[in-house]
PDB file of C-alpha atoms in Angstrom:
ATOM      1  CA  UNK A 880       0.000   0.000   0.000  1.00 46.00           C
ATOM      2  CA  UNK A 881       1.811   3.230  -1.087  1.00 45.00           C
ATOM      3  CA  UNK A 882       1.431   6.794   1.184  1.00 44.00           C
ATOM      4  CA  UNK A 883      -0.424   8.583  -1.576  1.00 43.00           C
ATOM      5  CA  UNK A 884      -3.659   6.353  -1.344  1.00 43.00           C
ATOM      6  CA  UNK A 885      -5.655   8.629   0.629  1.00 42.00           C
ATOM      7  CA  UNK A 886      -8.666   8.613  -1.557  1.00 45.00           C
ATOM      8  CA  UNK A 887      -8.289   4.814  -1.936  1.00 44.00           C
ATOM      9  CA  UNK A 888      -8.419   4.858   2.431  1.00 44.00           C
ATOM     10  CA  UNK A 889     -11.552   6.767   1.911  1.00 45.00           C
ATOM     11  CA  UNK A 890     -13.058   4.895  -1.564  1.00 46.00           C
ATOM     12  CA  UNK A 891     -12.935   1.807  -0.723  1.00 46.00           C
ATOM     13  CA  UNK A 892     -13.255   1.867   3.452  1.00 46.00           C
ATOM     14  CA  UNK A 893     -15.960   3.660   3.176  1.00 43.00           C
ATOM     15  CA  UNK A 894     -18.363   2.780   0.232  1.00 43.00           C
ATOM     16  CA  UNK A 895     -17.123  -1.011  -0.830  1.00 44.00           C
ATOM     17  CA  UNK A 896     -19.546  -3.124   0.186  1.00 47.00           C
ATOM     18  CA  UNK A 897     -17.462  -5.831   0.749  1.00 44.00           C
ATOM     19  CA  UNK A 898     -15.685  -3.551   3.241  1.00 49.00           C
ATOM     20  CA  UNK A 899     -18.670  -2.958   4.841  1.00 50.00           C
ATOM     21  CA  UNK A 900     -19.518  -6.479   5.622  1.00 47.00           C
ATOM     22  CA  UNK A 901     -15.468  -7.381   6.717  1.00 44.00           C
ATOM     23  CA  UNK A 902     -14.300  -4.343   8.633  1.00 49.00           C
ATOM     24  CA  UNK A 903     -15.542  -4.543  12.339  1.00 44.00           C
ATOM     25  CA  UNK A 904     -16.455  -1.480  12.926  1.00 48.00           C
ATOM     26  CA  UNK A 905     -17.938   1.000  10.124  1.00 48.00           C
ATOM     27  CA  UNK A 906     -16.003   3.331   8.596  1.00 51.00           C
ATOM     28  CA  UNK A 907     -18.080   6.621   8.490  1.00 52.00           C
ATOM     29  CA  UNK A 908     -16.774  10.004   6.191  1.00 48.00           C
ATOM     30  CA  UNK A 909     -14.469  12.362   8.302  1.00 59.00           C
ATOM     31  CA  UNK A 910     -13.249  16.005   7.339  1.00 68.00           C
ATOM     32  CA  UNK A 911      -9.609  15.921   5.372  1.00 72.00           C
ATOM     33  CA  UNK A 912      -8.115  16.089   8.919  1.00 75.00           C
ATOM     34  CA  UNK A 913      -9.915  12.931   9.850  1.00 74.00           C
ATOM     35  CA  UNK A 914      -8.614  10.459   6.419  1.00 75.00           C
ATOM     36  CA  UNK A 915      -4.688  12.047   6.823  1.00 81.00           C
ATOM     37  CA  UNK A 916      -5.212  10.300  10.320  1.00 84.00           C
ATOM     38  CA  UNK A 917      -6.907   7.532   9.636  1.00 84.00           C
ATOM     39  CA  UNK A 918      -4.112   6.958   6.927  1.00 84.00           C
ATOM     40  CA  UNK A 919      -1.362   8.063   9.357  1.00 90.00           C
ATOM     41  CA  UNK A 920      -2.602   4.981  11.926  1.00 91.00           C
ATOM     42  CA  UNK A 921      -2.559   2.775   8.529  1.00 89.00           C
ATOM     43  CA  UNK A 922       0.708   3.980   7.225  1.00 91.00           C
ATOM     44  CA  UNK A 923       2.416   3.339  10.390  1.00 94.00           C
ATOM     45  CA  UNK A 924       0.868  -0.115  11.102  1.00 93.00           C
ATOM     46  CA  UNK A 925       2.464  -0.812   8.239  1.00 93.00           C
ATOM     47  CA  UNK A 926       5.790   0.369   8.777  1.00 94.00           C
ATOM     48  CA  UNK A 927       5.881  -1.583  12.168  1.00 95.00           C
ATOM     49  CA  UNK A 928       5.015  -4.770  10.969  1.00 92.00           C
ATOM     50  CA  UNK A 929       7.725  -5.120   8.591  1.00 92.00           C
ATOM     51  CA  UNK A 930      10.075  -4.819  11.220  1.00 91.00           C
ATOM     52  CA  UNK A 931       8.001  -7.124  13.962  1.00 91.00           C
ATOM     53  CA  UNK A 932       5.873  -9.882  14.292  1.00 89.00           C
ATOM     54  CA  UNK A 933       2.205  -8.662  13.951  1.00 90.00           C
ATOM     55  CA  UNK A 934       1.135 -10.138  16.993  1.00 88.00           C
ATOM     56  CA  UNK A 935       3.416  -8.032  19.405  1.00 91.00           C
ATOM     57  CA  UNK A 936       2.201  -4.788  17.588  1.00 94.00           C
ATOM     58  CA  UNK A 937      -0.166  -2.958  20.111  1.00 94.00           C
ATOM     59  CA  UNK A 938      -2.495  -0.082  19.035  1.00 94.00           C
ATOM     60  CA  UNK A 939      -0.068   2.321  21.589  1.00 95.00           C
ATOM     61  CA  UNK A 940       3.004   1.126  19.000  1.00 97.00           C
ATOM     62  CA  UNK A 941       0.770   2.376  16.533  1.00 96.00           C
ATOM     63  CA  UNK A 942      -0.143   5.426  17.930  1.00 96.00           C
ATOM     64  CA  UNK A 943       3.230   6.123  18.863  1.00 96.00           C
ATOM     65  CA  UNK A 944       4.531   5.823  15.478  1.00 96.00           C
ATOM     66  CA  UNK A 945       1.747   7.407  14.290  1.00 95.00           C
ATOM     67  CA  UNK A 946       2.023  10.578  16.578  1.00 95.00           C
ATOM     68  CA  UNK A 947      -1.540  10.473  16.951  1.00 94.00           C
ATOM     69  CA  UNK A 948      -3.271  10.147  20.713  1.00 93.00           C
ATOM     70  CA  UNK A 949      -4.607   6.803  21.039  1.00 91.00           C
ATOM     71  CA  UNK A 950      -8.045   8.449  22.467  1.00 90.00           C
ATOM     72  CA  UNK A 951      -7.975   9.892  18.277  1.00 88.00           C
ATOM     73  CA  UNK A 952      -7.231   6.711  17.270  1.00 89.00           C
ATOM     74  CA  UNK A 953     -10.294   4.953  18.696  1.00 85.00           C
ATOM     75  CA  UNK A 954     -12.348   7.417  16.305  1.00 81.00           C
ATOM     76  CA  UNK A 955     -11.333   5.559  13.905  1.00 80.00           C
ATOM     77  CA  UNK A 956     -10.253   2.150  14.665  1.00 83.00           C
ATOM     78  CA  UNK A 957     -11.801   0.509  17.711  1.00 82.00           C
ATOM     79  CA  UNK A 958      -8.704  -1.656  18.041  1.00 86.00           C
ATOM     80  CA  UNK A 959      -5.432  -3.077  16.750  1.00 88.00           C
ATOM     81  CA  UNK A 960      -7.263  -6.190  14.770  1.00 85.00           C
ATOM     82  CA  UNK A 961      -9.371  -3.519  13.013  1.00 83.00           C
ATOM     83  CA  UNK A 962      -6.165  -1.556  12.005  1.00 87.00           C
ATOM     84  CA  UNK A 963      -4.673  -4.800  10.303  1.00 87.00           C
ATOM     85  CA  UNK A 964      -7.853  -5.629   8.642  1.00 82.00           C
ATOM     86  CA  UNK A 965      -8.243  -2.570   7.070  1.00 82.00           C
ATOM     87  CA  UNK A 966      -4.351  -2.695   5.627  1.00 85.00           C
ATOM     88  CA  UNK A 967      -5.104  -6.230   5.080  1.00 84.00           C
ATOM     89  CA  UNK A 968      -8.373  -4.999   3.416  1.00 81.00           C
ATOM     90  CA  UNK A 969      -6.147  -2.624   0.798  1.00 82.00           C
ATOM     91  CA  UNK A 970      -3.371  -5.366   0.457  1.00 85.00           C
ATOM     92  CA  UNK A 971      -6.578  -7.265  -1.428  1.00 84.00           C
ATOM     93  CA  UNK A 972      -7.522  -4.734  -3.098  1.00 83.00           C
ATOM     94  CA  UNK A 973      -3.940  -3.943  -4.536  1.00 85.00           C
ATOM     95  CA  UNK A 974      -3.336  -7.478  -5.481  1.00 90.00           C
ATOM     96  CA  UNK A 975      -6.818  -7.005  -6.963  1.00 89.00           C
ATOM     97  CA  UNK A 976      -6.354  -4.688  -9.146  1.00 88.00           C
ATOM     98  CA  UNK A 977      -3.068  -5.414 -10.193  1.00 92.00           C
ATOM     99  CA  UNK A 978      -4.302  -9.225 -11.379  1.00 94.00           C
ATOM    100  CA  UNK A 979      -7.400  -7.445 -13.194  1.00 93.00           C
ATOM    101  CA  UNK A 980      -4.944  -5.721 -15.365  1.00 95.00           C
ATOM    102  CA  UNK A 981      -3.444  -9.298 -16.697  1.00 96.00           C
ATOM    103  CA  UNK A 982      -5.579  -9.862 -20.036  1.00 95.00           C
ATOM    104  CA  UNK A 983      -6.080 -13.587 -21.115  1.00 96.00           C
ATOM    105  CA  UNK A 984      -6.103 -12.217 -24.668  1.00 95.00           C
ATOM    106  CA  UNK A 985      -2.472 -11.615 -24.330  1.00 96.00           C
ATOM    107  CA  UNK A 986      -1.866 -15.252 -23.929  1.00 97.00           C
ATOM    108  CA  UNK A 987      -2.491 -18.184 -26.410  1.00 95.00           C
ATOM    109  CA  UNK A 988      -3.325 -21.093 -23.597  1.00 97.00           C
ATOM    110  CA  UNK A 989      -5.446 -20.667 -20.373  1.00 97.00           C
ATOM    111  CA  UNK A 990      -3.099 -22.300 -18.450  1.00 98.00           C
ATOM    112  CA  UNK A 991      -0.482 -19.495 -19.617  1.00 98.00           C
ATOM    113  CA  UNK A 992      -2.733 -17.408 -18.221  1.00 98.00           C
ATOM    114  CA  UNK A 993      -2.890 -19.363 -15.161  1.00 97.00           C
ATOM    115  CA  UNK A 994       0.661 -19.211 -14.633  1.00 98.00           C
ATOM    116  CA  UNK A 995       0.816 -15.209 -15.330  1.00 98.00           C
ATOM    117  CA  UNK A 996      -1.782 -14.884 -12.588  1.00 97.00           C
ATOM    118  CA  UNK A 997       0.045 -16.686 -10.393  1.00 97.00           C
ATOM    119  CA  UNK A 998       4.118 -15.282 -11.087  1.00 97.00           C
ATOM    120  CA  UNK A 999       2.619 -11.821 -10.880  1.00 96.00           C
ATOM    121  CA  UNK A1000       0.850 -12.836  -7.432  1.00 96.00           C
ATOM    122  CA  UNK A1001       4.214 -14.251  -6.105  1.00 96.00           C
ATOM    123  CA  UNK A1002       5.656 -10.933  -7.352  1.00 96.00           C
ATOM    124  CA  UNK A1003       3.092  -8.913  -5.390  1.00 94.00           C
ATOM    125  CA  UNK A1004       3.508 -10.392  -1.693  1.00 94.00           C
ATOM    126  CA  UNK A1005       7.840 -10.925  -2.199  1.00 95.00           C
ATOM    127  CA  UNK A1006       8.055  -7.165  -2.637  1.00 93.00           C
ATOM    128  CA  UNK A1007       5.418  -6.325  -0.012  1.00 92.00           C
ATOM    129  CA  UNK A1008       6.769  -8.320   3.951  1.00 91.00           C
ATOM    130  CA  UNK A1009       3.056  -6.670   4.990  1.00 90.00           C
ATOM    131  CA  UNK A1010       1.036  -8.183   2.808  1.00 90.00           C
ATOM    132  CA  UNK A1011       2.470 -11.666   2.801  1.00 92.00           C
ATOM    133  CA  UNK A1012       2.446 -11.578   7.004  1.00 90.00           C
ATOM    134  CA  UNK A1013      -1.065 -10.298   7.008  1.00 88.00           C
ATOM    135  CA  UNK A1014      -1.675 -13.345   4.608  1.00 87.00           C
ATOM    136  CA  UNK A1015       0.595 -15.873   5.363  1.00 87.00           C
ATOM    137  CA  UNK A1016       2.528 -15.288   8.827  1.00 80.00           C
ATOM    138  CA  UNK A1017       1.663 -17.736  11.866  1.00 65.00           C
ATOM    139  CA  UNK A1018       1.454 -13.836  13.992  1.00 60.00           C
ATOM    140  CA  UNK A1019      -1.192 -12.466  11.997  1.00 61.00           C
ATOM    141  CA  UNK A1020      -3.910 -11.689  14.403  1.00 58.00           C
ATOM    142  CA  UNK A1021      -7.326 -13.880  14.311  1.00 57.00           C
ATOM    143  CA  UNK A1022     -10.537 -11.377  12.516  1.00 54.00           C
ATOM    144  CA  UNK A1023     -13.361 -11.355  14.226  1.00 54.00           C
ATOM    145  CA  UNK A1024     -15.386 -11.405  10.900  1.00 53.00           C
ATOM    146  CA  UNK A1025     -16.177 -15.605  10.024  1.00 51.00           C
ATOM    147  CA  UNK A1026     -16.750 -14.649   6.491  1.00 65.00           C
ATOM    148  CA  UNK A1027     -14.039 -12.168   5.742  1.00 66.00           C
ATOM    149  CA  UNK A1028     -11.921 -15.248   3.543  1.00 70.00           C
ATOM    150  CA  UNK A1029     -14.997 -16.003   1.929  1.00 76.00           C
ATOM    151  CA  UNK A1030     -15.437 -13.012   0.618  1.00 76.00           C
ATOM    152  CA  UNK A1031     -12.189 -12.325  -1.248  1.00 79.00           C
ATOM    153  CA  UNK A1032     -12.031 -15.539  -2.070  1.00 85.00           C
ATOM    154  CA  UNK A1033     -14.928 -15.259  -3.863  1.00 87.00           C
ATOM    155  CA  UNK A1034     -14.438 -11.985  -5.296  1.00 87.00           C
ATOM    156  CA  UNK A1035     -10.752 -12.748  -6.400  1.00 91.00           C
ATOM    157  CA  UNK A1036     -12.501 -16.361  -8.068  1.00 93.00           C
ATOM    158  CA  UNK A1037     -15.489 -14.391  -9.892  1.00 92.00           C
ATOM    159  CA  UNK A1038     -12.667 -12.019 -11.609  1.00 93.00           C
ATOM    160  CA  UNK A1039     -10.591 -14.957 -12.527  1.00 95.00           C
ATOM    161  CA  UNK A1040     -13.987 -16.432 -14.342  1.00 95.00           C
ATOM    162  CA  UNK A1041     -15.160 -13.316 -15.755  1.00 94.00           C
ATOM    163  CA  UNK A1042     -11.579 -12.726 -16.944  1.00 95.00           C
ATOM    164  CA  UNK A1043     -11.940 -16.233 -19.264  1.00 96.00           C
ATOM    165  CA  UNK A1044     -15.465 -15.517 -19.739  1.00 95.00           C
ATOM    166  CA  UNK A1045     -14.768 -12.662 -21.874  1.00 95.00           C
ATOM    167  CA  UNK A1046     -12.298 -14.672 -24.092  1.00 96.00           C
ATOM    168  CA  UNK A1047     -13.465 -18.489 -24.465  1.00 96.00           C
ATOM    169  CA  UNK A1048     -16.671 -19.819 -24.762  1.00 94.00           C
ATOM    170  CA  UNK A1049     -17.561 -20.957 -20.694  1.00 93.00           C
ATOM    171  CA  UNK A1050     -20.847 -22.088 -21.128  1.00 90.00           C
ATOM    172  CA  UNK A1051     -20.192 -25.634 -21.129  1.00 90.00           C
ATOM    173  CA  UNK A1052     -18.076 -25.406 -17.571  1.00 89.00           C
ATOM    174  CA  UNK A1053     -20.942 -23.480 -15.974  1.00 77.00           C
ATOM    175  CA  UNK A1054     -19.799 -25.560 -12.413  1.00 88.00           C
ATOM    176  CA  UNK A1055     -15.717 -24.616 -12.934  1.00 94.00           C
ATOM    177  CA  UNK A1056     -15.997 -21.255 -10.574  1.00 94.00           C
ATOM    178  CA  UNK A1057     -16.334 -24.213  -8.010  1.00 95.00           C
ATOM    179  CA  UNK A1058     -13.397 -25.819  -8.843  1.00 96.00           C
ATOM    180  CA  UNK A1059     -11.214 -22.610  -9.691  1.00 96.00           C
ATOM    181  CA  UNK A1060     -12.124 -21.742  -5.717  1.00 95.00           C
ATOM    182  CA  UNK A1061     -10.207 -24.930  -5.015  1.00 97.00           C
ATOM    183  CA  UNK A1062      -7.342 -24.813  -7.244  1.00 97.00           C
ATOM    184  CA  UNK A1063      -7.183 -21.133  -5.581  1.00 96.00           C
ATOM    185  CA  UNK A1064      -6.855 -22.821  -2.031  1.00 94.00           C
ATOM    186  CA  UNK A1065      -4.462 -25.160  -3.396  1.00 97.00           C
ATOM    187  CA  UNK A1066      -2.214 -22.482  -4.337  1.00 97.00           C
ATOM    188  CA  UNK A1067      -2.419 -20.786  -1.186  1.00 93.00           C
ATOM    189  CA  UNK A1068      -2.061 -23.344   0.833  1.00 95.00           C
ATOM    190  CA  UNK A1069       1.504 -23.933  -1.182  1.00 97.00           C
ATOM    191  CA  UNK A1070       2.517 -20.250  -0.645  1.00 96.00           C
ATOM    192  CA  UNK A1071       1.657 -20.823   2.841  1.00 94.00           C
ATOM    193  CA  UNK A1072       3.990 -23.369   3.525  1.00 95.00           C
ATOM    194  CA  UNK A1073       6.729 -21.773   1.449  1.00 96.00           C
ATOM    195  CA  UNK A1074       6.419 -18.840   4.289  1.00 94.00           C
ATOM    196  CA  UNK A1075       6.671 -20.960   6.913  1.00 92.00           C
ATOM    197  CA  UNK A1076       9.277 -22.884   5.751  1.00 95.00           C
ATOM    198  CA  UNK A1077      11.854 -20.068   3.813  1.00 95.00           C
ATOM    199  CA  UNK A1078       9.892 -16.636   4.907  1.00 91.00           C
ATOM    200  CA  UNK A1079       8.924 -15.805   1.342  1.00 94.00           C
ATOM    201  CA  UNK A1080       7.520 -17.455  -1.503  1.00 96.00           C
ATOM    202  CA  UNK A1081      10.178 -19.345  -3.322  1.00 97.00           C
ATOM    203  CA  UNK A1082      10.377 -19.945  -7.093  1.00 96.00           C
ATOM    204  CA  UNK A1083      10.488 -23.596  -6.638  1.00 97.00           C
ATOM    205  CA  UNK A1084       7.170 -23.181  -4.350  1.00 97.00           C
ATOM    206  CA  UNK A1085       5.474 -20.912  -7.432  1.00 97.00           C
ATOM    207  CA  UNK A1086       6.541 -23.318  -9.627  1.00 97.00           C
ATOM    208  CA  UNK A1087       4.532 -26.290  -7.426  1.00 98.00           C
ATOM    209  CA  UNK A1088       1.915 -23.560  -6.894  1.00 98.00           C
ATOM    210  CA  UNK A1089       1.571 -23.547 -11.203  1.00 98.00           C
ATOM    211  CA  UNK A1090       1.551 -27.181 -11.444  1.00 98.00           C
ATOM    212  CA  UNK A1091      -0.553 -28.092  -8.915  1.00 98.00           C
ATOM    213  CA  UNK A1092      -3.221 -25.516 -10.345  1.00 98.00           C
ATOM    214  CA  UNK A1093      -2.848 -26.213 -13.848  1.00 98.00           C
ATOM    215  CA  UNK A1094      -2.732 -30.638 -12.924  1.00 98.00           C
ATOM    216  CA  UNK A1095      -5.991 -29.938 -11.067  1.00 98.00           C
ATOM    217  CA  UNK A1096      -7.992 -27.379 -13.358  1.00 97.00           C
ATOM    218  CA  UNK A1097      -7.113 -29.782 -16.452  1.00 97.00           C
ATOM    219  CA  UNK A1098      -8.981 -32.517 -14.849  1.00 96.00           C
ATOM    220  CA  UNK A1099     -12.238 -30.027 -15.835  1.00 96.00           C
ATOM    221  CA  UNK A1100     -10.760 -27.807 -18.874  1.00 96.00           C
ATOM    222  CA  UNK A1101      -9.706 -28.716 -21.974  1.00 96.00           C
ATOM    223  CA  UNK A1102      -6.254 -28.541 -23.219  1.00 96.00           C
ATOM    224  CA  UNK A1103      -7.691 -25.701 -25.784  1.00 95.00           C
ATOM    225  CA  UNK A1104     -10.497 -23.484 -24.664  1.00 95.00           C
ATOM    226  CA  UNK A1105     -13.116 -22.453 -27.301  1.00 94.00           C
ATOM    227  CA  UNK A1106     -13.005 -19.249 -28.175  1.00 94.00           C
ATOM    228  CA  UNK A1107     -15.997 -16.764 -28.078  1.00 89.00           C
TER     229      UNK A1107
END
């Protein structure tokens, strides 16, 4: 998440629907004062975490860091889970929108489209310690919100089927959104383990990540989509 996304702070925190129904407490619109410090708590968050484990971060770190009273603070995060959802909130969103710009036109094969998706994910959470913690690290904290994963899982799975949609003929794998959610959890559970294991995700890991996808989904696709 870079410092100039002020106006993606106050965009997406506080008219997504899907933030609505993940961030604990609801994110109302504040004078100019009110975003630079709700992005201050962010930014800081942020730049603590890539030096500690998540877990040991308190919301008086933040503050600190911050240079913000914790009394403001509670304005506009109730507590220190909230403050990691929301950056964990805008990591997904980045990665998002990032992925979105990956056209399957560009590629002759699905699968090569596949494996795009997935180097340019791999890409994404090496260059960013934040993301990949809030994603992958045994110290993220524990969300209140059951169906937060479901959500962007969902989300991130409908723009991966839209994204063939608009290229090959689908309407003969009507049921593969269910297994694209799979091959999805399949690859994260691979990156997961690569963090564990080596603190980042490896390029023998992405490379399992690509094959285990690509073995699985071809149990469902053809070798050679149809085109529309």
């Amino acid at each position: 998440m870079k410092e100039g996304c002020n106006d993606l702070i106050n965009d997406v925190l506080v008219d997504s629907e899907l933030a609505k129904k993940i961030v604990p407490n609801k994110f109302k619109h504040t004078s100019k004062q009110g975003r630079i410090r709700r992005q201050k708590l962010l930014m800081a968050a942020k730049k603590l975490s890539e030096r500690h484990n998540i877990q040991d971060i308190t919301l008086v770190d933040i503050c600190e860091e911050a240079d913000i009273p914790r009394a403001s603070a509670y304005h506009f995060f109730p507590n220190v889970e909230a403050i990691f959802l929301a950056l964990r909130f805008l990591n997904y969103i980045d990665t998002l929108q990032a992925l979105e710009k990956i056209e399957v036109s560009s590629f002759d094969r699905w699968q090569d489209y596949i494996t795009e998706l997935l180097q340019q994910s791999v890409k994404l959470f090496n260059n960013d310690v934040t993301k990949t913690k809030l994603m992958y690290g045994i110290n993220s904290p524990d969300f209140d919100s059951s169906d937060y994963e479901d959500q962007v899982d969902h989300s991130m799975v409908g723009m991966l089927f839209e994204k063939l949609s608009s290229h090959y003929n689908m309407e003969s794998f009507k049921d593969i959104e269910e297994k694209i959610l799979i091959a999805y959890h399949m690859i994260h559970s691979i990156f997961s383990l690569s963090f564990k294991q080596y603190d980042e995700i490896t390029k023998e890991m992405s490379e399992e990540a690509v094959t285990a996808a690509i073995a699985y989904l071809r149990c469902y696709l053809p070798e050679e989509l149809p085109l529309k």
